[in-house]
Structures are given as structure tokens and as C-alpha cells.
Amino acid sequence: MLQVLRRGDAAFHIVSPDAGWRVESDVVWIDLLRPTREEELAVEAALGLDLPTPSEMAALEPSSRLYQEHGATFLTATLLARSAAEAPFGAPVTFVLAKGLLVTLRYHDFRAFTVFAGRACVEVDADGGSAFLGLLDAVIERLAQVLDETGHRVEEASAAIFERPKAGNFRPMLTGLAKAQSLTALARSSLVSLARMLSFAALAPRIAGAAEARAHLDSLQRDAQSLSEHASQQSAHVAFLLDAALGLINIEQNGIIKFFSVVAVVFMPPTLIASIYGMNFRVMPELGWALGYPAAVLAMVVAAALPVLWFKHRGWL
């Protein structure tokens, strides 16, 4: 799908380009969302550029992600996609600054793009450079929101772990913490990718030649760095909570094993006595003794009490 955003617009306009399609003078942003090959060729012909392929976008080496060619600056970053879904993931997005326009190439939906397009009529008043910086503002703002929401869930899990009643269930807590750890790691990876891209973006002519744009870019770099540090701290906190939860599980399991071990030891001597007098031999002197039964019961009680007293003396109970 090929979408364009013009100056003053608050939403994208979907375009179906033909062979002779040209970019109108008031277009600020061209967004290629899961484009067809025909749409890619139309944009390449209109701007005189070669857009990267999906495999080039997914490459890790900087030479495939950050470069300048034919007067255009190509910037690719991995952004967090579907953060509210069960299985969030990172997906590459390419930003191209060329001829006063911003061109974005992506194969997944990102909430930040929709949010920024909805307020672009206020934020975009010049050219593609302004749109690029404003869009990155929305991306970083969205990542900050994701980290904030994840942080609240982590705090709730922390309270549940350490204030958990006996015989509670750890499974939902562990599942929630595992998801929070995964989401935090993806957000941090996205921030690291953005930080690397922002450093290279300073070389773009539109940004390098404008003091206001360069100041805006510096602010974005600081935001990305601070959020990356916050994500690292949050990840460490989640790791601590996972270790604490597993430690508490081990303590409870040890307590259960200890209880059954004590019960087994306490009942072992009485069981031995009962087993002896339960044998069916003809000659057993105590069988004819009138006090035999009370004496056997008393022996079993004493045999059960002695281990309990010994365990309390040793501090094991």
C-alpha cells in the first residue's frame, strides 16, 4: 500500500500509482506499507532512488542499514511491533530522506506511525526532515509508554511475589514476568537500533545544515539513551524478581519435603513396634499379658514423641 501525507493533512491518502506517477509538490511523507513491486518501482522512478529489499533491511551490518546514495540518506532501524499482542517482535523499518521528502518502507503496522500521522498537520510544517524528526518523537514516545506499562506490571508482580499468601500460585506471576522481560528486551533492542540510526542521521544534509533540526536530533538521542538505561535497569529488576520467585518456590518445596520427612521419622518407631506385635507367632510372651496392649500403645506414643522432642531440641522444627 502506498500512502502519502501532504502539508496540513491529518491522515494518509492512499495512492494507486500508474506508470507516469509523479510526487506532488505538497507531499511531505510517502509511506510504503507492505508495498507491491509496482508501488516500489513507481516511487523509485519518481524519486530516482533504489529502495532496499527486505533482506537488506534485515541485515545487521551498518553498511546495509545506514548509507547515503544519490544525494539521499537511507536509515534502517528495528522497531518494536505489536507490543500489546501475545507475541511482540522487532521489525525493520527504512527511513529515506531525499529531495525534501521522507519515505518510509515497512512491512508491519506500528502504532507510532498512525499516532504521528493523526497529528502531523500540527507538527509537519516544512519538509521531510521535520516529518522524520516528528515521527521519531512518536516512536520514542511509544517505546517510553511500553516501558512504563511494563514497569507497572513488574511492580504488581513484585508486590504479589513478596506479599503472596501461603498456598498461592506462582505460575501467573512467572508467566507475566517472563513476558515483561521479553518485551523489555525487545524495547531496549529497538532503542539501541534507534540510537545508532540517530547518530548517522546527523549526516543528512537537511539535518546537518539546520541548527534547529540538529538540536531536535540531539534531544532524541538523549531520550533514546535515557530510555535504554531505564530498560536495562528494568530488565535487571525483572531478573531479580524471577530469581526471588524461584527461590521462594524452592523454600516452599523444601518445607513440604521437610514436613513429610519429619512425619515419616516420627511414625517409623511406632510402626516398628506395631509390626513386631502384629507377627503371628505361637510363642509370644506378651500375648497373654493383661497389660500388653496398653504397654504397646504407650511404647508407640513414647517412640513417636522422642523424635519430635529431639527435632525441637536441635531447632529443626
mmCIF file of C-alpha atoms in Angstrom:
data_model
loop_
_atom_site.group_PDB
_atom_site.id
_atom_site.type_symbol
_atom_site.label_atom_id
_atom_site.label_comp_id
_atom_site.label_asym_id
_atom_site.label_seq_id
_atom_site.Cartn_x
_atom_site.Cartn_y
_atom_site.Cartn_z
ATOM 1 C CA MET A 1 0.000 0.000 0.000
ATOM 2 C CA LEU A 2 1.334 3.437 -0.970
ATOM 3 C CA GLN A 3 0.232 6.309 1.276
ATOM 4 C CA VAL A 4 1.134 9.993 1.115
ATOM 5 C CA LEU A 5 0.830 12.767 3.663
ATOM 6 C CA ARG A 6 0.549 16.331 2.434
ATOM 7 C CA ARG A 7 1.179 19.547 4.334
ATOM 8 C CA GLY A 8 -1.703 20.323 6.665
ATOM 9 C CA ASP A 9 -3.280 16.864 6.354
ATOM 10 C CA ALA A 10 -4.220 14.849 9.417
ATOM 11 C CA ALA A 11 -4.381 11.470 7.710
ATOM 12 C CA PHE A 12 -2.756 9.485 4.934
ATOM 13 C CA HIS A 13 -4.116 9.422 1.409
ATOM 14 C CA ILE A 14 -3.866 6.067 -0.350
ATOM 15 C CA VAL A 15 -2.429 6.353 -3.850
ATOM 16 C CA SER A 16 -2.623 3.883 -6.722
ATOM 17 C CA PRO A 17 0.315 4.970 -8.890
ATOM 18 C CA ASP A 18 0.392 4.421 -12.612
ATOM 19 C CA ALA A 19 3.399 4.284 -14.905
ATOM 20 C CA GLY A 20 3.729 8.062 -15.072
ATOM 21 C CA TRP A 21 3.079 8.829 -11.391
ATOM 22 C CA ARG A 22 4.832 11.902 -10.017
ATOM 23 C CA VAL A 23 5.203 13.220 -6.493
ATOM 24 C CA GLU A 24 3.124 16.341 -5.936
ATOM 25 C CA SER A 25 4.838 19.452 -4.583
ATOM 26 C CA ASP A 26 2.911 19.489 -1.284
ATOM 27 C CA VAL A 27 3.737 15.881 -0.367
ATOM 28 C CA VAL A 28 5.881 15.631 2.771
ATOM 29 C CA TRP A 29 5.816 11.921 3.552
ATOM 30 C CA ILE A 30 5.486 8.827 1.376
ATOM 31 C CA ASP A 31 4.737 5.692 3.361
ATOM 32 C CA LEU A 32 5.118 2.267 1.769
ATOM 33 C CA LEU A 33 3.288 -0.283 3.912
ATOM 34 C CA ARG A 34 3.696 -3.838 2.613
ATOM 35 C CA PRO A 35 4.130 -2.408 -0.894
ATOM 36 C CA THR A 36 3.707 -4.311 -4.110
ATOM 37 C CA ARG A 37 6.556 -4.419 -6.563
ATOM 38 C CA GLU A 38 4.691 -1.966 -8.823
ATOM 39 C CA GLU A 39 4.381 0.554 -5.992
ATOM 40 C CA GLU A 40 8.088 0.257 -5.184
ATOM 41 C CA LEU A 41 9.018 0.789 -8.822
ATOM 42 C CA ALA A 42 6.729 3.837 -9.053
ATOM 43 C CA VAL A 43 8.385 5.507 -6.041
ATOM 44 C CA GLU A 44 11.871 4.603 -7.256
ATOM 45 C CA ALA A 45 11.138 6.072 -10.685
ATOM 46 C CA ALA A 46 9.588 9.237 -9.257
ATOM 47 C CA LEU A 47 12.499 9.941 -6.895
ATOM 48 C CA GLY A 48 15.357 8.333 -8.791
ATOM 49 C CA LEU A 49 16.239 6.010 -5.894
ATOM 50 C CA ASP A 50 16.801 2.308 -5.285
ATOM 51 C CA LEU A 51 14.846 1.208 -2.232
ATOM 52 C CA PRO A 52 16.367 -1.596 -0.119
ATOM 53 C CA THR A 53 14.992 -5.105 -0.319
ATOM 54 C CA PRO A 54 13.560 -6.869 2.781
ATOM 55 C CA SER A 55 16.756 -8.926 3.121
ATOM 56 C CA GLU A 56 18.879 -5.759 3.034
ATOM 57 C CA MET A 57 16.630 -4.159 5.646
ATOM 58 C CA ALA A 58 17.027 -7.183 7.922
ATOM 59 C CA ALA A 59 20.833 -7.210 7.618
ATOM 60 C CA LEU A 60 22.795 -6.380 10.765
ATOM 61 C CA GLU A 61 25.866 -4.730 9.262
ATOM 62 C CA PRO A 62 25.718 -0.903 9.294
ATOM 63 C CA SER A 63 26.722 -0.644 5.633
ATOM 64 C CA SER A 64 23.403 -2.242 4.632
ATOM 65 C CA ARG A 65 21.321 -0.212 7.059
ATOM 66 C CA LEU A 66 22.918 3.238 7.182
ATOM 67 C CA TYR A 67 24.258 4.809 4.000
ATOM 68 C CA GLN A 68 23.990 7.726 1.597
ATOM 69 C CA GLU A 69 23.381 7.259 -2.113
ATOM 70 C CA HIS A 70 22.470 9.637 -4.949
ATOM 71 C CA GLY A 71 22.003 12.506 -2.509
ATOM 72 C CA ALA A 72 19.623 10.542 -0.311
ATOM 73 C CA THR A 73 20.175 9.282 3.233
ATOM 74 C CA PHE A 74 18.973 5.735 3.967
ATOM 75 C CA LEU A 75 18.350 4.846 7.614
ATOM 76 C CA THR A 76 17.068 1.478 8.821
ATOM 77 C CA ALA A 77 16.155 0.678 12.417
ATOM 78 C CA THR A 78 14.484 -2.247 14.159
ATOM 79 C CA LEU A 79 11.283 -1.094 15.857
ATOM 80 C CA LEU A 80 9.039 -2.858 18.344
ATOM 81 C CA ALA A 81 5.886 -4.179 16.676
ATOM 82 C CA ARG A 82 2.638 -5.448 18.258
ATOM 83 C CA SER A 83 3.733 -4.594 21.780
ATOM 84 C CA ALA A 84 0.221 -5.240 23.115
ATOM 85 C CA ALA A 85 -0.066 -8.654 21.455
ATOM 86 C CA GLU A 86 0.822 -12.023 22.924
ATOM 87 C CA ALA A 87 3.990 -12.282 20.824
ATOM 88 C CA PRO A 88 5.634 -8.889 20.186
ATOM 89 C CA PHE A 89 8.634 -8.771 17.880
ATOM 90 C CA GLY A 90 11.137 -6.423 16.299
ATOM 91 C CA ALA A 91 10.723 -5.469 12.644
ATOM 92 C CA PRO A 92 12.987 -3.357 10.397
ATOM 93 C CA VAL A 93 11.810 -0.002 9.056
ATOM 94 C CA THR A 94 13.691 2.072 6.483
ATOM 95 C CA PHE A 95 13.580 5.883 6.517
ATOM 96 C CA VAL A 96 14.782 7.716 3.414
ATOM 97 C CA LEU A 97 15.455 11.454 3.363
ATOM 98 C CA ALA A 98 15.591 12.640 -0.240
ATOM 99 C CA LYS A 99 14.555 15.732 -2.198
ATOM 100 C CA GLY A 100 12.888 17.315 0.815
ATOM 101 C CA LEU A 101 10.711 14.245 1.376
ATOM 102 C CA LEU A 102 10.502 11.454 3.908
ATOM 103 C CA VAL A 103 9.982 7.966 2.501
ATOM 104 C CA THR A 104 9.295 5.085 4.896
ATOM 105 C CA LEU A 105 9.370 1.444 3.898
ATOM 106 C CA ARG A 106 7.831 -1.083 6.297
ATOM 107 C CA TYR A 107 6.096 -4.430 6.280
ATOM 108 C CA HIS A 108 4.292 -4.237 9.617
ATOM 109 C CA ASP A 109 1.929 -1.824 11.326
ATOM 110 C CA PHE A 110 3.303 0.415 14.071
ATOM 111 C CA ARG A 111 1.077 2.440 16.357
ATOM 112 C CA ALA A 112 3.537 5.344 16.395
ATOM 113 C CA PHE A 113 3.068 5.866 12.647
ATOM 114 C CA THR A 114 -0.710 6.114 12.999
ATOM 115 C CA VAL A 115 -0.450 8.413 16.005
ATOM 116 C CA PHE A 116 2.002 10.746 14.296
ATOM 117 C CA ALA A 117 0.012 10.858 11.059
ATOM 118 C CA GLY A 118 -3.025 11.923 13.085
ATOM 119 C CA ARG A 119 -1.232 14.952 14.496
ATOM 120 C CA ALA A 120 1.105 15.634 11.582
ATOM 121 C CA CYS A 121 -0.937 18.620 10.443
ATOM 122 C CA VAL A 122 0.346 20.406 13.535
ATOM 123 C CA GLU A 123 3.875 19.008 13.682
ATOM 124 C CA VAL A 124 4.857 18.916 9.996
ATOM 125 C CA ASP A 125 5.150 22.424 8.629
ATOM 126 C CA ALA A 126 8.244 22.311 6.458
ATOM 127 C CA ASP A 127 9.548 19.198 4.722
ATOM 128 C CA GLY A 128 10.501 15.553 5.090
ATOM 129 C CA GLY A 129 13.216 16.351 7.640
ATOM 130 C CA SER A 130 10.629 17.739 10.043
ATOM 131 C CA ALA A 131 8.389 14.745 9.389
ATOM 132 C CA PHE A 132 11.298 12.393 10.096
ATOM 133 C CA LEU A 133 12.128 14.028 13.435
ATOM 134 C CA GLY A 134 8.467 14.241 14.437
ATOM 135 C CA LEU A 135 7.910 10.588 13.548
ATOM 136 C CA LEU A 136 10.920 9.551 15.654
ATOM 137 C CA ASP A 137 9.449 11.596 18.515
ATOM 138 C CA ALA A 138 6.306 9.475 18.248
ATOM 139 C CA VAL A 139 8.330 6.236 18.041
ATOM 140 C CA ILE A 140 10.381 7.055 21.146
ATOM 141 C CA GLU A 141 7.258 8.250 22.956
ATOM 142 C CA ARG A 142 5.585 4.922 22.177
ATOM 143 C CA LEU A 143 8.602 2.971 23.453
ATOM 144 C CA ALA A 144 8.545 5.038 26.641
ATOM 145 C CA GLN A 145 4.847 4.218 27.064
ATOM 146 C CA VAL A 146 5.551 0.494 26.559
ATOM 147 C CA LEU A 147 8.332 0.560 29.166
ATOM 148 C CA ASP A 148 6.099 2.481 31.576
ATOM 149 C CA GLU A 149 3.239 -0.005 31.206
ATOM 150 C CA THR A 150 5.646 -2.913 31.571
ATOM 151 C CA GLY A 151 7.120 -1.279 34.675
ATOM 152 C CA HIS A 152 3.670 -1.104 36.291
ATOM 153 C CA ARG A 153 3.111 -4.807 35.614
ATOM 154 C CA VAL A 154 6.517 -5.611 37.067
ATOM 155 C CA GLU A 155 5.706 -3.665 40.258
ATOM 156 C CA GLU A 156 2.401 -5.503 40.574
ATOM 157 C CA ALA A 157 4.204 -8.815 40.162
ATOM 158 C CA SER A 158 6.778 -7.757 42.762
ATOM 159 C CA ALA A 159 4.061 -6.997 45.312
ATOM 160 C CA ALA A 160 2.308 -10.279 44.514
ATOM 161 C CA ILE A 161 5.515 -12.278 44.988
ATOM 162 C CA PHE A 162 6.578 -10.832 48.333
ATOM 163 C CA GLU A 163 3.073 -10.407 49.783
ATOM 164 C CA ARG A 164 1.786 -13.680 48.429
ATOM 165 C CA PRO A 165 -0.381 -15.753 50.814
ATOM 166 C CA LYS A 166 0.506 -19.331 51.545
ATOM 167 C CA ALA A 167 -0.525 -21.929 49.020
ATOM 168 C CA GLY A 168 -0.731 -19.273 46.296
ATOM 169 C CA ASN A 169 0.037 -19.967 42.650
ATOM 170 C CA PHE A 170 3.318 -18.714 41.210
ATOM 171 C CA ARG A 171 2.546 -19.684 37.627
ATOM 172 C CA PRO A 172 0.720 -16.458 36.565
ATOM 173 C CA MET A 173 3.457 -14.334 38.199
ATOM 174 C CA LEU A 174 6.257 -16.194 36.455
ATOM 175 C CA THR A 175 4.429 -16.040 33.126
ATOM 176 C CA GLY A 176 3.841 -12.310 33.500
ATOM 177 C CA LEU A 177 7.457 -11.662 34.461
ATOM 178 C CA ALA A 178 8.721 -13.704 31.524
ATOM 179 C CA LYS A 179 6.568 -11.654 29.135
ATOM 180 C CA ALA A 180 7.728 -8.416 30.759
ATOM 181 C CA GLN A 181 11.359 -9.480 30.387
ATOM 182 C CA SER A 182 10.852 -10.332 26.722
ATOM 183 C CA LEU A 183 9.058 -7.045 25.989
ATOM 184 C CA THR A 184 11.684 -5.017 27.845
ATOM 185 C CA ALA A 185 14.479 -6.735 25.940
ATOM 186 C CA LEU A 186 12.758 -6.022 22.612
ATOM 187 C CA ALA A 187 12.215 -2.372 23.582
ATOM 188 C CA ARG A 188 15.857 -1.992 24.569
ATOM 189 C CA SER A 189 16.997 -3.600 21.322
ATOM 190 C CA SER A 190 14.816 -1.148 19.422
ATOM 191 C CA LEU A 191 16.271 1.791 21.370
ATOM 192 C CA VAL A 192 19.834 0.650 20.659
ATOM 193 C CA SER A 193 18.997 0.406 16.964
ATOM 194 C CA LEU A 194 17.414 3.861 17.035
ATOM 195 C CA ALA A 195 20.441 5.351 18.807
ATOM 196 C CA ARG A 196 22.746 4.023 16.101
ATOM 197 C CA MET A 197 20.433 5.362 13.403
ATOM 198 C CA LEU A 198 20.161 8.791 15.054
ATOM 199 C CA SER A 199 23.949 9.119 15.116
ATOM 200 C CA PHE A 200 24.086 8.553 11.366
ATOM 201 C CA ALA A 201 21.083 10.810 10.726
ATOM 202 C CA ALA A 202 23.213 13.787 11.731
ATOM 203 C CA LEU A 203 24.957 13.405 8.352
ATOM 204 C CA ALA A 204 21.747 14.015 6.405
ATOM 205 C CA PRO A 205 22.042 17.407 4.627
ATOM 206 C CA ARG A 206 18.593 18.560 5.826
ATOM 207 C CA ILE A 207 19.562 17.947 9.460
ATOM 208 C CA ALA A 208 23.258 18.843 9.350
ATOM 209 C CA GLY A 209 22.510 22.210 7.781
ATOM 210 C CA ALA A 210 19.802 23.320 10.234
ATOM 211 C CA ALA A 211 20.626 24.226 13.817
ATOM 212 C CA GLU A 212 17.027 23.633 14.969
ATOM 213 C CA ALA A 213 16.898 20.190 13.379
ATOM 214 C CA ARG A 214 20.280 19.277 14.852
ATOM 215 C CA ALA A 215 19.111 20.360 18.317
ATOM 216 C CA HIS A 216 15.976 18.267 17.879
ATOM 217 C CA LEU A 217 18.105 15.301 16.859
ATOM 218 C CA ASP A 218 20.350 15.733 19.916
ATOM 219 C CA SER A 219 17.242 15.725 22.120
ATOM 220 C CA LEU A 220 16.071 12.486 20.506
ATOM 221 C CA GLN A 221 19.480 10.913 21.108
ATOM 222 C CA ARG A 222 19.354 11.837 24.786
ATOM 223 C CA ASP A 223 15.833 10.445 25.093
ATOM 224 C CA ALA A 224 16.844 7.182 23.436
ATOM 225 C CA GLN A 225 19.898 6.866 25.692
ATOM 226 C CA SER A 226 17.957 7.525 28.901
ATOM 227 C CA LEU A 227 15.211 5.083 27.911
ATOM 228 C CA SER A 228 17.810 2.461 27.039
ATOM 229 C CA GLU A 229 19.334 2.829 30.514
ATOM 230 C CA HIS A 230 15.862 2.624 32.053
ATOM 231 C CA ALA A 231 15.157 -0.552 30.078
ATOM 232 C CA SER A 232 18.426 -2.071 31.313
ATOM 233 C CA GLN A 233 17.517 -1.311 34.938
ATOM 234 C CA GLN A 234 14.029 -2.701 34.448
ATOM 235 C CA SER A 235 15.440 -5.849 32.875
ATOM 236 C CA ALA A 236 17.747 -6.312 35.872
ATOM 237 C CA HIS A 237 14.763 -5.834 38.223
ATOM 238 C CA VAL A 238 12.755 -8.452 36.348
ATOM 239 C CA ALA A 239 15.695 -10.867 36.529
ATOM 240 C CA PHE A 240 15.890 -10.294 40.296
ATOM 241 C CA LEU A 241 12.162 -10.953 40.692
ATOM 242 C CA LEU A 242 12.409 -14.147 38.670
ATOM 243 C CA ASP A 243 15.266 -15.333 40.896
ATOM 244 C CA ALA A 244 13.308 -14.332 44.013
ATOM 245 C CA ALA A 245 10.194 -16.180 42.836
ATOM 246 C CA LEU A 246 12.188 -19.307 42.044
ATOM 247 C CA GLY A 247 13.911 -19.051 45.448
ATOM 248 C CA LEU A 248 10.567 -18.823 47.234
ATOM 249 C CA ILE A 249 9.298 -21.818 45.276
ATOM 250 C CA ASN A 250 12.354 -23.804 46.378
ATOM 251 C CA ILE A 251 11.823 -22.742 50.002
ATOM 252 C CA GLU A 252 8.204 -23.885 49.906
ATOM 253 C CA GLN A 253 9.139 -27.165 48.265
ATOM 254 C CA ASN A 254 11.838 -27.722 50.887
ATOM 255 C CA GLY A 255 9.275 -27.024 53.617
ATOM 256 C CA ILE A 256 6.907 -29.594 52.160
ATOM 257 C CA ILE A 257 9.673 -32.192 51.887
ATOM 258 C CA LYS A 258 10.780 -31.376 55.436
ATOM 259 C CA PHE A 259 7.241 -31.893 56.759
ATOM 260 C CA PHE A 260 6.875 -35.295 55.152
ATOM 261 C CA SER A 261 10.370 -36.306 56.289
ATOM 262 C CA VAL A 262 9.534 -35.454 59.903
ATOM 263 C CA VAL A 263 6.220 -37.306 59.675
ATOM 264 C CA ALA A 264 7.987 -40.367 58.281
ATOM 265 C CA VAL A 265 10.614 -40.329 61.047
ATOM 266 C CA VAL A 266 8.007 -39.792 63.790
ATOM 267 C CA PHE A 267 5.875 -42.730 62.677
ATOM 268 C CA MET A 268 8.740 -45.074 61.931
ATOM 269 C CA PRO A 269 9.347 -46.329 65.563
ATOM 270 C CA PRO A 270 5.611 -46.834 66.329
ATOM 271 C CA THR A 271 5.284 -48.684 63.029
ATOM 272 C CA LEU A 272 8.173 -50.932 64.042
ATOM 273 C CA ILE A 273 6.551 -51.747 67.380
ATOM 274 C CA ALA A 274 3.177 -52.383 65.763
ATOM 275 C CA SER A 275 4.861 -54.603 63.184
ATOM 276 C CA ILE A 276 6.575 -56.680 65.853
ATOM 277 C CA TYR A 277 3.370 -57.336 67.778
ATOM 278 C CA GLY A 278 1.472 -57.912 64.590
ATOM 279 C CA MET A 279 3.500 -61.048 63.810
ATOM 280 C CA ASN A 280 1.566 -64.311 64.119
ATOM 281 C CA PHE A 281 3.975 -66.483 66.069
ATOM 282 C CA ARG A 282 2.587 -69.056 68.524
ATOM 283 C CA VAL A 283 5.100 -68.255 71.273
ATOM 284 C CA MET A 284 4.980 -64.528 72.095
ATOM 285 C CA PRO A 285 5.006 -63.991 75.908
ATOM 286 C CA GLU A 286 3.285 -60.612 75.730
ATOM 287 C CA LEU A 287 0.210 -62.027 74.004
ATOM 288 C CA GLY A 288 -1.031 -63.448 77.285
ATOM 289 C CA TRP A 289 -0.111 -60.410 79.371
ATOM 290 C CA ALA A 290 -3.090 -58.431 80.602
ATOM 291 C CA LEU A 291 -1.258 -55.098 80.313
ATOM 292 C CA GLY A 292 0.300 -55.971 76.964
ATOM 293 C CA TYR A 293 -1.989 -53.795 74.855
ATOM 294 C CA PRO A 294 -1.657 -50.596 76.982
ATOM 295 C CA ALA A 295 2.081 -51.168 77.228
ATOM 296 C CA ALA A 296 2.393 -51.467 73.417
ATOM 297 C CA VAL A 297 0.351 -48.319 72.887
ATOM 298 C CA LEU A 298 2.429 -46.434 75.464
ATOM 299 C CA ALA A 299 5.629 -47.640 73.786
ATOM 300 C CA MET A 300 4.397 -46.378 70.426
ATOM 301 C CA VAL A 301 3.477 -42.957 71.883
ATOM 302 C CA VAL A 302 6.875 -42.613 73.558
ATOM 303 C CA ALA A 303 8.638 -43.759 70.370
ATOM 304 C CA ALA A 304 6.752 -41.102 68.390
ATOM 305 C CA ALA A 305 7.355 -38.330 70.956
ATOM 306 C CA LEU A 306 11.096 -38.841 71.302
ATOM 307 C CA PRO A 307 11.961 -37.852 67.680
ATOM 308 C CA VAL A 308 9.712 -34.777 67.938
ATOM 309 C CA LEU A 309 11.446 -33.659 71.123
ATOM 310 C CA TRP A 310 14.828 -34.290 69.552
ATOM 311 C CA PHE A 311 13.971 -32.249 66.431
ATOM 312 C CA LYS A 312 12.779 -29.341 68.593
ATOM 313 C CA HIS A 313 15.946 -29.529 70.667
ATOM 314 C CA ARG A 314 18.029 -29.298 67.501
ATOM 315 C CA GLY A 315 15.930 -26.405 66.173
ATOM 316 C CA TRP A 316 14.695 -28.327 63.139
ATOM 317 C CA LEU A 317 11.042 -27.712 63.961
#
